[in-house]
mmCIF file of C-alpha atoms in Angstrom:
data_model
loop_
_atom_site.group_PDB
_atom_site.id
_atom_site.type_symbol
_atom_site.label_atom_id
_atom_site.label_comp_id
_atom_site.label_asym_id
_atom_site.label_seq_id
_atom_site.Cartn_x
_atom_site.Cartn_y
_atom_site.Cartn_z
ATOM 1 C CA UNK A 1 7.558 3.257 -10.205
ATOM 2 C CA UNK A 2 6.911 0.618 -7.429
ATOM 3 C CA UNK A 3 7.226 -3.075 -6.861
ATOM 4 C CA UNK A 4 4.261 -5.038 -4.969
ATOM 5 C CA UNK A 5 2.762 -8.192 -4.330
ATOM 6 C CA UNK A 6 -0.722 -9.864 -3.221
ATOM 7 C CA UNK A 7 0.247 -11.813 0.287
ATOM 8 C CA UNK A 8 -2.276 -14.864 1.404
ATOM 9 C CA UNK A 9 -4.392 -12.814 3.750
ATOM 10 C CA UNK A 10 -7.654 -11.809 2.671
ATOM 11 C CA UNK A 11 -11.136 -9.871 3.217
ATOM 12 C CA UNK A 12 -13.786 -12.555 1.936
ATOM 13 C CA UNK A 13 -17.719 -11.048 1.617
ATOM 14 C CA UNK A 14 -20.423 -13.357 1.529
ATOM 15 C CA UNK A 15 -22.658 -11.373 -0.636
ATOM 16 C CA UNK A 16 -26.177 -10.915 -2.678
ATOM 17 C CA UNK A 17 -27.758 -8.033 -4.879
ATOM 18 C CA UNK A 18 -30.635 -6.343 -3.826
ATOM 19 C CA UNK A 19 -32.902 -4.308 -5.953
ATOM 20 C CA UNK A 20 -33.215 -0.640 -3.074
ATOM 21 C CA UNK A 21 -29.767 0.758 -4.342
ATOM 22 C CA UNK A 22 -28.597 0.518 -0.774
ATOM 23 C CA UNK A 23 -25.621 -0.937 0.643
ATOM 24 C CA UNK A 24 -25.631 -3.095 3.476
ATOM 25 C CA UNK A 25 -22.086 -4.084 4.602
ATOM 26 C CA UNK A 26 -21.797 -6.331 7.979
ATOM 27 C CA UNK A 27 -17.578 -6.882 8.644
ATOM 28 C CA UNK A 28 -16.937 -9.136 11.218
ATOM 29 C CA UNK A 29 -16.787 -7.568 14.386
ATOM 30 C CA UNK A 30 -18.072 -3.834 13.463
ATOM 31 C CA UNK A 31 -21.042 -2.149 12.982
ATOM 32 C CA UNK A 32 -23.311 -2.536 9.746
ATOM 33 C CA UNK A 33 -22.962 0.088 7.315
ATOM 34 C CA UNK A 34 -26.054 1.147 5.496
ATOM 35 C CA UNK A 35 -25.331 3.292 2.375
ATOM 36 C CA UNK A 36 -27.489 4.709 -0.245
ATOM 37 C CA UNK A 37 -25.291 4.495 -3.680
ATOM 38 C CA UNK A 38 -28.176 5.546 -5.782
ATOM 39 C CA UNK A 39 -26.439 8.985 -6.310
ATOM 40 C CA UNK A 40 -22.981 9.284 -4.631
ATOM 41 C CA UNK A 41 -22.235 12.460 -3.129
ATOM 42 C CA UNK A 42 -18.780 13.177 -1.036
ATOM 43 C CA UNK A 43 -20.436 16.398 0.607
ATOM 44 C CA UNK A 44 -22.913 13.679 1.786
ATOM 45 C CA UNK A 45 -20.503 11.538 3.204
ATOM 46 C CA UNK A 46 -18.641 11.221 6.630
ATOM 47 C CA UNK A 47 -15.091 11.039 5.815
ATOM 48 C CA UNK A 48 -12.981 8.360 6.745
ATOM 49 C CA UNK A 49 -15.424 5.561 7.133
ATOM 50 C CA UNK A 50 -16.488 2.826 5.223
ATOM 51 C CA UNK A 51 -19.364 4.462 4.423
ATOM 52 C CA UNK A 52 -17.529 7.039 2.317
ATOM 53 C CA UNK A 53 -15.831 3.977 0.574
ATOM 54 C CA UNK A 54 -18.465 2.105 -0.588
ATOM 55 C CA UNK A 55 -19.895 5.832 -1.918
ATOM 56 C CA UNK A 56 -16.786 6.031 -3.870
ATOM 57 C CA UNK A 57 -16.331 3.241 -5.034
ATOM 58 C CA UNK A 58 -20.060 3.285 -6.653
ATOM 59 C CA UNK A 59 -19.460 6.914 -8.262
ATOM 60 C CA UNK A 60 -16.498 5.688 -9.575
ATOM 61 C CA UNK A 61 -17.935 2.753 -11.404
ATOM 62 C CA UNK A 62 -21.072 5.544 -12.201
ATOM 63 C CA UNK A 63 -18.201 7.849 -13.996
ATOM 64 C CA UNK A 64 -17.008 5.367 -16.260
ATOM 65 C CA UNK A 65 -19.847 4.102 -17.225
ATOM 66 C CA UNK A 66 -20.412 1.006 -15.043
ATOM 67 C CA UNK A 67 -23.915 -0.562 -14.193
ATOM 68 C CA UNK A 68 -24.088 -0.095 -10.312
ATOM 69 C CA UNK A 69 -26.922 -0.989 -7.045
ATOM 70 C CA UNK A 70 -27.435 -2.230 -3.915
ATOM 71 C CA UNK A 71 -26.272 -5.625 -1.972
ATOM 72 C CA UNK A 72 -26.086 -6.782 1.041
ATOM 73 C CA UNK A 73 -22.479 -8.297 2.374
ATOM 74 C CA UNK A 74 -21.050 -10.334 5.291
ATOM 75 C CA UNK A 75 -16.989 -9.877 5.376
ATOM 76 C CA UNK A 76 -14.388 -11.472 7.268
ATOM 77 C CA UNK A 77 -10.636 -10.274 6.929
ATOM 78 C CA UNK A 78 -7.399 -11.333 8.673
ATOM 79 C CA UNK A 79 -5.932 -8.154 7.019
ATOM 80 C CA UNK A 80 -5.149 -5.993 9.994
ATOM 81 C CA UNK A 81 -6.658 -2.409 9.882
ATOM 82 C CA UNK A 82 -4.304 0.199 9.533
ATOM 83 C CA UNK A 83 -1.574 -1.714 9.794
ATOM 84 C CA UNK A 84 -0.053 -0.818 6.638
ATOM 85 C CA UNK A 85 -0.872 -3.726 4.700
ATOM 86 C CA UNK A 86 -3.591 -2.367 2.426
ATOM 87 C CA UNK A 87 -6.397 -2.952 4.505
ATOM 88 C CA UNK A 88 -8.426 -0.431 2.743
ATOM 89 C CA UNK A 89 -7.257 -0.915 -0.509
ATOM 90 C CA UNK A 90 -8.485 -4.959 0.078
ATOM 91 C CA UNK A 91 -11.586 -3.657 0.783
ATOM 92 C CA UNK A 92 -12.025 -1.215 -2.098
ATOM 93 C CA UNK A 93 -10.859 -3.682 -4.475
ATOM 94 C CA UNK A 94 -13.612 -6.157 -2.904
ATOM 95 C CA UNK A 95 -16.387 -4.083 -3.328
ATOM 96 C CA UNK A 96 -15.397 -3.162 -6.837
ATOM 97 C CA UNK A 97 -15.265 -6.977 -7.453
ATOM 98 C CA UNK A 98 -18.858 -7.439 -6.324
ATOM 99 C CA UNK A 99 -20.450 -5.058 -8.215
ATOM 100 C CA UNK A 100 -18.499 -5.882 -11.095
ATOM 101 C CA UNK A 101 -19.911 -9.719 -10.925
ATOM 102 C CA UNK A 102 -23.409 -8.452 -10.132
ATOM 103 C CA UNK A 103 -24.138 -5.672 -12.570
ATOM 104 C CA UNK A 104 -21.195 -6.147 -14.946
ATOM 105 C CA UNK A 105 -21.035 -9.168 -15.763
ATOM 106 C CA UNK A 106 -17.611 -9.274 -14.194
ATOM 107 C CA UNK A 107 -16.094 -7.901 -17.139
ATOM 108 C CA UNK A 108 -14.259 -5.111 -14.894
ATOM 109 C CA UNK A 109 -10.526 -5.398 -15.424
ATOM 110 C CA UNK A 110 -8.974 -5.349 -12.710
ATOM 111 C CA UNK A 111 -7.052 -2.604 -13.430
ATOM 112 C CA UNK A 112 -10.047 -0.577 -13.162
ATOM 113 C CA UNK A 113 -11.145 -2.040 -9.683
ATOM 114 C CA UNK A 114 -7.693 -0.390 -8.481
ATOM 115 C CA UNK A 115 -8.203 2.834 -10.123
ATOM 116 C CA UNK A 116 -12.427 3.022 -8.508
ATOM 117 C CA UNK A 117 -10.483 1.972 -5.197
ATOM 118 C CA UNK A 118 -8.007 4.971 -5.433
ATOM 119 C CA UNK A 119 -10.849 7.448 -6.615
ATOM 120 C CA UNK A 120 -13.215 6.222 -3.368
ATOM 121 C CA UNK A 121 -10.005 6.511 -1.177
ATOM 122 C CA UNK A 122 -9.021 9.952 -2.256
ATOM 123 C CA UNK A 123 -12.575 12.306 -3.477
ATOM 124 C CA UNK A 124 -14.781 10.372 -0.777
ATOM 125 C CA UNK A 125 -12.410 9.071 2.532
ATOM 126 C CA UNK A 126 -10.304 11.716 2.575
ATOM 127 C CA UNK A 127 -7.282 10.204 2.025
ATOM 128 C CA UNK A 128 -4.698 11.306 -1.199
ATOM 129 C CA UNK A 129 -2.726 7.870 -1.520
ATOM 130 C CA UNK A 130 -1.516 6.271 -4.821
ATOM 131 C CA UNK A 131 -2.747 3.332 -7.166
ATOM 132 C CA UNK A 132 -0.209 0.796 -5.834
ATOM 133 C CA UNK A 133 -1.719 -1.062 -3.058
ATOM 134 C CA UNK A 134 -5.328 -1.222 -5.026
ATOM 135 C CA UNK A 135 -3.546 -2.346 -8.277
ATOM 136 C CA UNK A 136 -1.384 -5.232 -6.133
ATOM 137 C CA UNK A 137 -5.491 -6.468 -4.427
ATOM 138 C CA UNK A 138 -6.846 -6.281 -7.286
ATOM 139 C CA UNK A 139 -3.761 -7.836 -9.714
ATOM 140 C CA UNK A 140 -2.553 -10.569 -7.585
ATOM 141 C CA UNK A 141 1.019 -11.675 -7.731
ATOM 142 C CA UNK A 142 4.336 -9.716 -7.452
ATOM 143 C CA UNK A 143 4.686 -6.822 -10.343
ATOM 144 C CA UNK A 144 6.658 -4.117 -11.282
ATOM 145 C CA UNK A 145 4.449 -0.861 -11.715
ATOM 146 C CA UNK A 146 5.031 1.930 -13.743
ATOM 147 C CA UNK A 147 2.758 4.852 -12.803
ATOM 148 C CA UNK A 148 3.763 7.246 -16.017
ATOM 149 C CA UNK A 149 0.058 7.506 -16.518
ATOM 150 C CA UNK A 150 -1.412 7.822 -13.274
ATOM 151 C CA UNK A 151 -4.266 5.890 -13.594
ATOM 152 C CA UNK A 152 -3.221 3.663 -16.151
ATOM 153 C CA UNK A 153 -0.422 1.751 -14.944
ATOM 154 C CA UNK A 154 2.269 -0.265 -16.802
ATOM 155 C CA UNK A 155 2.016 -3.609 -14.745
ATOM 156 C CA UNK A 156 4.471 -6.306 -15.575
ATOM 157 C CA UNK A 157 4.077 -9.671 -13.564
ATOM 158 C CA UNK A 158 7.384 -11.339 -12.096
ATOM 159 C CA UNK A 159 8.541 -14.232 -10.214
ATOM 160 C CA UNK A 160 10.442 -13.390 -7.191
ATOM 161 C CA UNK A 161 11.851 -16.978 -6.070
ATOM 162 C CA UNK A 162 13.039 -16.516 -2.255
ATOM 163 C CA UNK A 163 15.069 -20.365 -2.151
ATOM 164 C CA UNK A 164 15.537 -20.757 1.372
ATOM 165 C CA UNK A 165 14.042 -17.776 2.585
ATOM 166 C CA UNK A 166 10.579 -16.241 3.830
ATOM 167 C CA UNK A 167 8.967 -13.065 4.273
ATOM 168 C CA UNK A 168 8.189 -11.935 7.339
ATOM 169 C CA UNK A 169 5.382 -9.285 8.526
ATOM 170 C CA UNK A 170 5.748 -7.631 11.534
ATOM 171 C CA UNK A 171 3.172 -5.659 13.521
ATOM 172 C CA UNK A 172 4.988 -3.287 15.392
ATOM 173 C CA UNK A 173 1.641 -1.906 16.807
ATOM 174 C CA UNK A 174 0.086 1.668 15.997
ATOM 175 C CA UNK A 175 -2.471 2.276 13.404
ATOM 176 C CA UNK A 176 -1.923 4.437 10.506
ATOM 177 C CA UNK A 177 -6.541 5.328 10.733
ATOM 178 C CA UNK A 178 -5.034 8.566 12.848
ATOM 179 C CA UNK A 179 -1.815 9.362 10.664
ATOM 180 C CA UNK A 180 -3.916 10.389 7.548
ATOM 181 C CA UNK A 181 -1.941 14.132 7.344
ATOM 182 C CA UNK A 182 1.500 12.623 8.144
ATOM 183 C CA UNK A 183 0.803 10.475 5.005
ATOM 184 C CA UNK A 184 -0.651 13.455 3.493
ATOM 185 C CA UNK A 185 2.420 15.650 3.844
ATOM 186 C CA UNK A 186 4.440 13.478 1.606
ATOM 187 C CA UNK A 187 2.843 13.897 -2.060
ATOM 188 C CA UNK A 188 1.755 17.752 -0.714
ATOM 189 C CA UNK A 189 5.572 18.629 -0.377
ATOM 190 C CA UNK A 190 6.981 16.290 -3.570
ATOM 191 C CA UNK A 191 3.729 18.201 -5.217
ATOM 192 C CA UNK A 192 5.188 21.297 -3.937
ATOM 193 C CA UNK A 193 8.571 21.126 -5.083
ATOM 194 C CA UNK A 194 7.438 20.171 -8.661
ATOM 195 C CA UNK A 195 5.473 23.089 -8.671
ATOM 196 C CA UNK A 196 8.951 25.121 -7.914
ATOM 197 C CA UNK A 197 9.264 24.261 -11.469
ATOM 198 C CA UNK A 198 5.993 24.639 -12.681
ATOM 199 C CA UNK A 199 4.898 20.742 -12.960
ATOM 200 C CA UNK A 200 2.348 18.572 -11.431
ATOM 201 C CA UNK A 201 4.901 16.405 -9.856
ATOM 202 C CA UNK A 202 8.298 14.916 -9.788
ATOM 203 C CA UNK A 203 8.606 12.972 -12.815
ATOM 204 C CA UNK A 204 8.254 16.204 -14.913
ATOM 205 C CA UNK A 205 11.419 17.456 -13.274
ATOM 206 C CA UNK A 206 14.458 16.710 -14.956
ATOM 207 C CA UNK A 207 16.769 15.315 -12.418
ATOM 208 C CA UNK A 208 19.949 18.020 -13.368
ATOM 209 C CA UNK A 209 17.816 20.670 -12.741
ATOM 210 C CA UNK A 210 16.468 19.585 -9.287
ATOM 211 C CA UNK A 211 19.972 19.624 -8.020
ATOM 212 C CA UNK A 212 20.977 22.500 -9.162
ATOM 213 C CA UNK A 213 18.086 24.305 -7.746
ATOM 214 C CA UNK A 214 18.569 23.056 -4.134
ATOM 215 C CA UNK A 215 19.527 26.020 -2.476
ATOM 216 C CA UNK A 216 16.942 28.280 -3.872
ATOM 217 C CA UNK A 217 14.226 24.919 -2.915
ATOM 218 C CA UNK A 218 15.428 24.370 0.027
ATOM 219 C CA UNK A 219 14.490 28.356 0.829
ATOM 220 C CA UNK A 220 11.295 28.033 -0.866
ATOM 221 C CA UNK A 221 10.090 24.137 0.265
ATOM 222 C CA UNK A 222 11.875 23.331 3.243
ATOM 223 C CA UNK A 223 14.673 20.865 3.891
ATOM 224 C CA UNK A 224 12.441 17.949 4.061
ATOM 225 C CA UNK A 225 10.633 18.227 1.314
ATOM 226 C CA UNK A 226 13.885 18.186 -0.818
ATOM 227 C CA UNK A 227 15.373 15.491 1.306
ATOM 228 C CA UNK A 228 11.694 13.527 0.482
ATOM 229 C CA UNK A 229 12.543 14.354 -3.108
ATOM 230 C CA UNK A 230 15.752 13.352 -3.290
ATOM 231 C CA UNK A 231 14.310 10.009 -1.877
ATOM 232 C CA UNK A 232 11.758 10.058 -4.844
ATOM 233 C CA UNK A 233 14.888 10.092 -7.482
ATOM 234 C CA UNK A 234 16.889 7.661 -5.911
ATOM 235 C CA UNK A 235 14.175 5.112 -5.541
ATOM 236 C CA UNK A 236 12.901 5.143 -8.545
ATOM 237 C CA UNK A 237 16.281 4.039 -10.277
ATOM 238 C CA UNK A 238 16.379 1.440 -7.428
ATOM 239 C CA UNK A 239 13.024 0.041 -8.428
ATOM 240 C CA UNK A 240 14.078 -0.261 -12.202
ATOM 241 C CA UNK A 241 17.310 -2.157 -10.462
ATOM 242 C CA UNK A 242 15.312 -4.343 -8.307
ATOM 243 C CA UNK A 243 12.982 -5.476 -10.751
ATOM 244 C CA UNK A 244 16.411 -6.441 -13.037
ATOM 245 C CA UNK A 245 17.814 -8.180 -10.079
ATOM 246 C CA UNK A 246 14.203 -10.340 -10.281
ATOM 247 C CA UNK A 247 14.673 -11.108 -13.773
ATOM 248 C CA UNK A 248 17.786 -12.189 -13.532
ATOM 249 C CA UNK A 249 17.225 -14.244 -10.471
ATOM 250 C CA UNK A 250 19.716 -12.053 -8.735
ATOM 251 C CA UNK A 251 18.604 -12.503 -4.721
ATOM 252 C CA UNK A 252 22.014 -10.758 -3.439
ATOM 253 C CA UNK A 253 21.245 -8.028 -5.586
ATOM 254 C CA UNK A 254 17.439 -8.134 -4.979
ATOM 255 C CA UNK A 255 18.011 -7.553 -1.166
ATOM 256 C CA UNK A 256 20.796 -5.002 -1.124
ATOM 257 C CA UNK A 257 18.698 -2.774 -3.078
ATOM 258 C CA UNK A 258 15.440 -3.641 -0.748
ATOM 259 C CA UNK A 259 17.724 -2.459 2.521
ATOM 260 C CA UNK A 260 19.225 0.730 0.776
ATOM 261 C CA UNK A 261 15.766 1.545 -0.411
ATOM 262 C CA UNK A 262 14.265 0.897 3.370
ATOM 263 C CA UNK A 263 17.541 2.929 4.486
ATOM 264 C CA UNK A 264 15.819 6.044 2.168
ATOM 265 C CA UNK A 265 12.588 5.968 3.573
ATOM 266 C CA UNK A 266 13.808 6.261 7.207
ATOM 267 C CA UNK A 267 16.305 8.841 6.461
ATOM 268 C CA UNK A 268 15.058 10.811 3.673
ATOM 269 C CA UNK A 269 11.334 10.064 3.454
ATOM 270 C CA UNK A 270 11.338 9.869 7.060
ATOM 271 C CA UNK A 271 7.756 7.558 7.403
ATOM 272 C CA UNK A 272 9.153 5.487 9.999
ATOM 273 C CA UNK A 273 7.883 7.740 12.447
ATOM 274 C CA UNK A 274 5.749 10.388 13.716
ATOM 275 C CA UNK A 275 5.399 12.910 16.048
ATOM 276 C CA UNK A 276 2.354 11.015 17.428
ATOM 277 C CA UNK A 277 3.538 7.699 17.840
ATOM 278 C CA UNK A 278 6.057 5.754 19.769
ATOM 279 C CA UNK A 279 9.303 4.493 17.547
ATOM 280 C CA UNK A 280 8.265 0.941 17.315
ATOM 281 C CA UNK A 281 9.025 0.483 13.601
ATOM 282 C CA UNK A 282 12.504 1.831 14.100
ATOM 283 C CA UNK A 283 12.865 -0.192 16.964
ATOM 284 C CA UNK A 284 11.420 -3.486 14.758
ATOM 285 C CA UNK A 285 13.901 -2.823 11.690
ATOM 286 C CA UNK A 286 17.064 -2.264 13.986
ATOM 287 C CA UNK A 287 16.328 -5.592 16.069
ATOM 288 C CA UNK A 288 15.544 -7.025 12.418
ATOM 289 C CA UNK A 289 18.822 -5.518 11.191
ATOM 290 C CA UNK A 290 20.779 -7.086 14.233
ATOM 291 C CA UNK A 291 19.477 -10.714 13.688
ATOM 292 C CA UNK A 292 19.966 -10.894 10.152
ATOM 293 C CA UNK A 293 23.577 -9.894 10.299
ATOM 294 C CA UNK A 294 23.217 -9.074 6.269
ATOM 295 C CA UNK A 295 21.697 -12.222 5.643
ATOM 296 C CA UNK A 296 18.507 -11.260 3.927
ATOM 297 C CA UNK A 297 16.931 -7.847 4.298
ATOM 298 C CA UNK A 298 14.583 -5.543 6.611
ATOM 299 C CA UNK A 299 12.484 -2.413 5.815
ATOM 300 C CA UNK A 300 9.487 -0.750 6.722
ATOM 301 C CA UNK A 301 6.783 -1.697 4.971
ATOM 302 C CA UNK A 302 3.942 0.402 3.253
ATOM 303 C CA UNK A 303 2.941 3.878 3.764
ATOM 304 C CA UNK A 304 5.193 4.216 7.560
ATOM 305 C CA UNK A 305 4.785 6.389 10.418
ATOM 306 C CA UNK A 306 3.025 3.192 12.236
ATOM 307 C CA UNK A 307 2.371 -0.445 11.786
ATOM 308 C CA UNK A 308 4.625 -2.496 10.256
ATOM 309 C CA UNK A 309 8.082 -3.823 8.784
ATOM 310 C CA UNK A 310 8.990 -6.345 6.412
ATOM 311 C CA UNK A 311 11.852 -8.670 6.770
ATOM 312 C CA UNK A 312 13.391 -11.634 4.251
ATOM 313 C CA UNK A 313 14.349 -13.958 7.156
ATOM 314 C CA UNK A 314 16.122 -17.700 6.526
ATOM 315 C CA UNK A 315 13.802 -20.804 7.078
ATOM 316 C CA UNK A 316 16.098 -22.004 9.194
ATOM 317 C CA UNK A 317 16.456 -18.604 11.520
ATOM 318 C CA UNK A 318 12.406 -18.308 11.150
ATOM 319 C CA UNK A 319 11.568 -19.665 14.736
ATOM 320 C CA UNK A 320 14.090 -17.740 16.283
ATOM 321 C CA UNK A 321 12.981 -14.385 14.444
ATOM 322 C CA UNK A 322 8.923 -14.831 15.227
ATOM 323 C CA UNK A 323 10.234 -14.947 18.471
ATOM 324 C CA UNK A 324 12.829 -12.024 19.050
ATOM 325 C CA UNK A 325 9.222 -10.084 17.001
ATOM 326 C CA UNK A 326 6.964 -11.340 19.327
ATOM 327 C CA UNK A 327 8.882 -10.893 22.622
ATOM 328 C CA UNK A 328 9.427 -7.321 21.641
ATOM 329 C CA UNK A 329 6.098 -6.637 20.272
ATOM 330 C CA UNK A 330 3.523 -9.143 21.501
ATOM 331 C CA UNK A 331 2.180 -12.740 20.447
ATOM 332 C CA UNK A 332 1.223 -12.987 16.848
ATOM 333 C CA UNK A 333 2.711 -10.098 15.429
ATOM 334 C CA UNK A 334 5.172 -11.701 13.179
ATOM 335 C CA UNK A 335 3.720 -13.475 10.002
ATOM 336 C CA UNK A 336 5.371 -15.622 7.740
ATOM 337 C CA UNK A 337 3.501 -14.995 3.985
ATOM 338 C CA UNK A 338 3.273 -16.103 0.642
ATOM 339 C CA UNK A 339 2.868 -14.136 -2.438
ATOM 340 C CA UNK A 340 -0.754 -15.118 -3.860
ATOM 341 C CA UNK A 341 -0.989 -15.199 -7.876
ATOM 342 C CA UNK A 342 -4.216 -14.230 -7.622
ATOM 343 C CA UNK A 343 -5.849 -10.802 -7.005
ATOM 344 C CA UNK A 344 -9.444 -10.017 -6.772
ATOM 345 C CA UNK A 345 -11.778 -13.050 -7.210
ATOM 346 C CA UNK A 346 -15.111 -14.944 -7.275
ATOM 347 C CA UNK A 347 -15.989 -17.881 -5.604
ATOM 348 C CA UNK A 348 -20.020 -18.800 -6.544
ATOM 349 C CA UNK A 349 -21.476 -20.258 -3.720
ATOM 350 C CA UNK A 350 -23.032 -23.734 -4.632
ATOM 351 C CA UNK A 351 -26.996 -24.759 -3.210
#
């Protein structure tokens, strides 16, 4: 389970079909890709590039019986890279979103976009990460998730209503393009103690039983794979009580449960760091911590280990955050966002 939200940044592509079944992608300030998506192969492609992603995403929409072929994009994006704020899963979701409108009629649900975006991410880039950040691109809004059936999530929209406060990115620096088996090592050792009891993963595990197995896990998995367990249990109840404290309008309740829940990752999920980066994120949420005094909540934000935090900071207090943020961590790093209702759109270009 898993709250998210679309934030007002973007990746916009200026785009047209072509008729070669190639793929010529042009982002703002990189190199042009050029990839042949008549028949997607991962053995063909180099993983973790963009390449691989628009390959994925094409044998995706191949698999389920999609209409795909060739185009020719310019994109622009204020999304950092590898920041933590879905960066790639943007850019799935947009190139889903094209060929959708351009050999589907745009009849794609969105829903679908996500799940392409997760297959391209994990069989093609390299990458094993979940549905959430594709489903939140493609979606729009804020939602609760439920991820019972893995690619077929339960998606309920909400209205989180922040009154007098803001949330805050910051950009604590580092890039999560190098951390790939850091982020790996989480589901591979939640997969692996599941498998202690002969299931695919956690949610198959009765919760009684996991305890009393510890000692003989903690023999067989390692401490911090049942500590990154435990943190599994814990948060999803606190995602079923976060999405209650939404409902009921409940913003006390909302951000106690987001700081105990940030508390979990950095102690028992332990993605605030790694071993090959600096501790900026821990140093971000502590000065966070220290400035809000209680009065709204920090965490880190997305997959860890490097990039960014999250804060719910007071309009009034904003000024005086962004700059605490960017004195420790250079200009620009803090952003102030809004949720955007929408997810992945079209905009046709008129003349």
């Amino acid at each position: 389970r898993g709250l998210a939200a679309a934030v007002d940044i973007d990746i916009i592509a200026a785009a047209a079909p072509t008729d070669d079944g190639c793929v010529r992608l042009k982002s703002e300030g990189y190199p042009e890709d050029v990839t042949d998506v008549r028949a997607p192969d991962p053995g063909r492609c180099r993983r973790g590039t963009s390449s691989a992603l628009i390959a994925g995403v094409c044998a995706a929409f191949g698999a389920a019986g999609r209409k795909t072929g060739g185009f020719c994009a310019y994109t622009m994006s204020d999304v950092l890279t590898g920041s933590g704020l879905s960066s790639s899963a943007a850019f799935e979701v947009m190139l889903g979103n094209i060929l959708s409108h351009f050999y589907n009629d745009g009849r794609v649900p969105a829903v679908e976009l996500a799940v392409s975006g997760k297959y391209a991410e994990n069989v093609f880039f390299g990458k094993p990460c979940g549905l959430m950040d594709q489903a939140a691109c493609a979606v729009g809004g804020f939602a609760y998730m439920d991820f019972a059936s893995a690619d077929r999530p339960e998606i309920e929209k909400l209205s989180l209503a922040l009154g007098s406060r803001v949330l805050c990115i910051v950009n604590t620096g580092g890039n999560h393009a190098d951390l790939t088996d850091d982020y790996a090592s989480i589901p591979a050792e939640m997969k692996a103690v599941a498998a202690f009891f002969g299931k695919d993963c956690l949610r198959g595990v009765d919760e009684t039983a996991f305890y009393a197995a510890l000692p003989a896990l903690r023999e067989t998995c390692g401490d911090r794979a049942v500590l990154r367990a435990l943190h599994y249990y814990d948060e999803n109840a606190r995602v079923l009580e976060q999405a209650a404290a939404i409902r009921g309008g409940d913003l006390p309740a909302f951000f106690d449960a987001v700081k105990r829940s940030g508390d979990s990752s950095w102690k028992l999920l332990q993605n605030v760091y790694a071993r090959s980066t600096e501790e900026q994120m821990a140093m971000g949420i502590e000065l966070s911590r220290r400035f809000l005094h209680g009065d709204g909540a920090q965490r880190v934000h997305g997959g860890g280990f490097a990039g960014t935090i999250q804060a719910y900071v007071p309009l009034d207090r904003l000024d005086d955050y962004k700059k605490l943020m960017e004195d420790a961590f250079g200009p620009g790093s803090c952003t102030a966002l809004m949720v955007r209702p929408e997810g992945a759109v079209m905009m046709p270009m008129e003349g």
